[in-house]
C-alpha positions in Angstrom: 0.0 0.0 0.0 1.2 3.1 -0.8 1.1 6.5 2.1 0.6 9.6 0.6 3.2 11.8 1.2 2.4 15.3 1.8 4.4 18.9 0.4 6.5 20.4 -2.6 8.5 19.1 -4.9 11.7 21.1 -5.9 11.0 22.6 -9.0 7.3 23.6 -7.3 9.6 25.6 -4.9 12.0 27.1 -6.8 8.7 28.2 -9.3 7.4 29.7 -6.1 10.6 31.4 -5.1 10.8 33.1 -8.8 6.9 34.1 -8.6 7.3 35.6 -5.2 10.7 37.5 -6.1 9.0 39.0 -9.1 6.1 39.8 -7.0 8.7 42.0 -4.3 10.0 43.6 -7.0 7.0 45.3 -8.7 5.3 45.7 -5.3 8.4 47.9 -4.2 9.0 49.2 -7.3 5.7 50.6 -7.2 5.9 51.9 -3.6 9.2 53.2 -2.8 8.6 56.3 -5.2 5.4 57.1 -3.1 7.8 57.0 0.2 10.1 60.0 -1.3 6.7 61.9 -1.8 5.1 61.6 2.0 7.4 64.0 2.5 6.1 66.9 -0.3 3.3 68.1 1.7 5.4 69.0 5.0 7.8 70.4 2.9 5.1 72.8 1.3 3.9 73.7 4.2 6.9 74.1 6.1 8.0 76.3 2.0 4.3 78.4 2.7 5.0 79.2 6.4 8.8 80.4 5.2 6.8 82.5 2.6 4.0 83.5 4.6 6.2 84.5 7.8 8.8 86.7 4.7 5.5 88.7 3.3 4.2 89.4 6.7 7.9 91.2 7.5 8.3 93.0 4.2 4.5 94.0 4.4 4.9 95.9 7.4 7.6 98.3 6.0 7.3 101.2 3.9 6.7 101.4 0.3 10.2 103.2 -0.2 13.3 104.7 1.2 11.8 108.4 0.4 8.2 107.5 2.0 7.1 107.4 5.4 5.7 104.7 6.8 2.6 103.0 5.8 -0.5 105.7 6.0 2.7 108.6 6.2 2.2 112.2 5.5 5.0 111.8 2.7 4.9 109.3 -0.5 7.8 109.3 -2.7 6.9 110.1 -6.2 4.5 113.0 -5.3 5.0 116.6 -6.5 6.7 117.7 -3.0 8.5 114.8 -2.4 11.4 113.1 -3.6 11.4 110.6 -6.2 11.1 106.8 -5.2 14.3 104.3 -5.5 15.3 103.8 -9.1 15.3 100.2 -10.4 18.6 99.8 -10.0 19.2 101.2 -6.7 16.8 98.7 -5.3 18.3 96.2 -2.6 19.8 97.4 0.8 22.2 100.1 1.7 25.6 99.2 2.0 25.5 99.2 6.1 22.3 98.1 6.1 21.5 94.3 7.8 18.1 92.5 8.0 17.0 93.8 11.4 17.2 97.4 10.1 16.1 97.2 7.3 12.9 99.9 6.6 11.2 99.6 3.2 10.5 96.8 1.1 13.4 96.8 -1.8 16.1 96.3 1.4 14.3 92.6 0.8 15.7 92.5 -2.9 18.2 89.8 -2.8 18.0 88.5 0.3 18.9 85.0 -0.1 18.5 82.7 2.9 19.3 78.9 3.8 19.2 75.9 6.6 19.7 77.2 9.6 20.3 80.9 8.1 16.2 81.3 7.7 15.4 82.9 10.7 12.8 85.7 11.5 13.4 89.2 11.5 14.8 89.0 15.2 17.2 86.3 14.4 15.6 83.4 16.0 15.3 80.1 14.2 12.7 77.5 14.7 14.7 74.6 16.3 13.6 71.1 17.2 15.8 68.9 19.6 19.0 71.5 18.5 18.1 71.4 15.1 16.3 73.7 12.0 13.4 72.6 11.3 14.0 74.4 7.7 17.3 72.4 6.9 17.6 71.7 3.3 15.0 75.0 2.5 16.0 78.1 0.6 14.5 81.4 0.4 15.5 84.2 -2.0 13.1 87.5 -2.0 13.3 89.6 -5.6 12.0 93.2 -5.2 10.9 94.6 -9.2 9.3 97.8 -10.4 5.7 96.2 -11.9 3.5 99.2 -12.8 1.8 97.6 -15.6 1.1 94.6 -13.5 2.1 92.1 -16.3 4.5 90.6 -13.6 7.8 91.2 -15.3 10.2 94.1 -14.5 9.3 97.4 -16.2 12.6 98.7 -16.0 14.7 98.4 -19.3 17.5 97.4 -18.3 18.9 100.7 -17.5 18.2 100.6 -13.7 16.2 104.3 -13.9 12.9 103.4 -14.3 11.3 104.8 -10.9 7.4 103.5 -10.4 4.7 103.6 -8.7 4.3 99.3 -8.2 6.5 97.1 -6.7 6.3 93.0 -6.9 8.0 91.2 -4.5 8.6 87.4 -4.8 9.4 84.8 -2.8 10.9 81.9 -3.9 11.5 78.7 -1.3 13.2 75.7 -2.8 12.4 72.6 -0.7 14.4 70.0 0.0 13.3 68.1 -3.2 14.4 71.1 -5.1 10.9 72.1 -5.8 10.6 75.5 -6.2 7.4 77.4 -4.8 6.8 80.9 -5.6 4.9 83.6 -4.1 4.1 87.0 -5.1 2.3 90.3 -3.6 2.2 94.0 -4.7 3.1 96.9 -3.2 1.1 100.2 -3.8 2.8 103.4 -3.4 -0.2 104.4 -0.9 
């Protein structure tokens, strides 16, 4: 009489051990990508609050180095007053730094990174020691925009004087996306 014997043969294993190892790799092929992109949400919020926290600073200075402050008596660009910044004058003053800085082109080229993005106090956001905007860049671009077709109206000859300035923000994440932000400022 003969006992039935019970399990796999060889070749039924190694056919199972090719199935399953084509199964793995598909399976992770298809998932590791979506592991790198968990991470793209934080990182635009974390880009929107570097933005966000930059246009709320800039916001509250005045329009122009020859204006007063927002609501002032004096606006650059008027009949009595002295003409606004000329394109190519935008950008701080040579002794100027971030924390005294008073009208919104001193932004215009401010480039910051890592552990360099701090607010307009020099504190950084840190968690356990660390920046929680390592591997984020911010660069701020101040431009003369009176038509408001978004490009710089000056010709390239760095007099144009205007009336409308555009200031973007630009945050590169950690994934090198870039996210962009832009607000105008009235001569008001």
């Amino acid at each position: 009489m003969r006992v039935k014997q019970y399990g796999f043969t060889l070749i039924e294993m190694i056919a199972g051990m090719v199935v399953f190892g084509i199964v793995a790799t598909i399976v992770s092929t298809l998932l590791l990508p979506l592991s790198k992109q968990s991470f793209d949400p934080l990182w635009q919020t974390r880009a929107a609050e570097i933005s966000q926290s930059l246009i709320n600073e800039i916001s509250a200075k005045a329009f122009d180095e020859n204006s007063d402050v927002i609501g002032g008596a004096v606006r650059c660009n008027e009949t009595s007053a002295p003409a606004c910044t000329t394109a190519g004058g935008l950008g701080p003053d040579p002794s100027e730094t971030r924390a005294s800085f008073d009208d919104v082109d001193d932004y215009h080229g401010l480039a910051l990174s890592g552990s360099g993005i701090v607010d307009a106090m020099g504190n950084a956001p840190l968690v356990n020691g660390e920046s929680i905007y390592k591997g984020f860049s911010a660069a701020v671009s101040v431009i003369y925009d009176d038509n408001l077709d978004g490009t710089d109206d000056d010709p390239g000859t760095g007099l144009y004087v205007g009336n409308t300035k555009l200031i973007t923000i630009t945050v590169t994440t950690p994934s090198t996306d870039e996210i962009k932000i832009s607000i105008l400022r009235g001569n008001f």
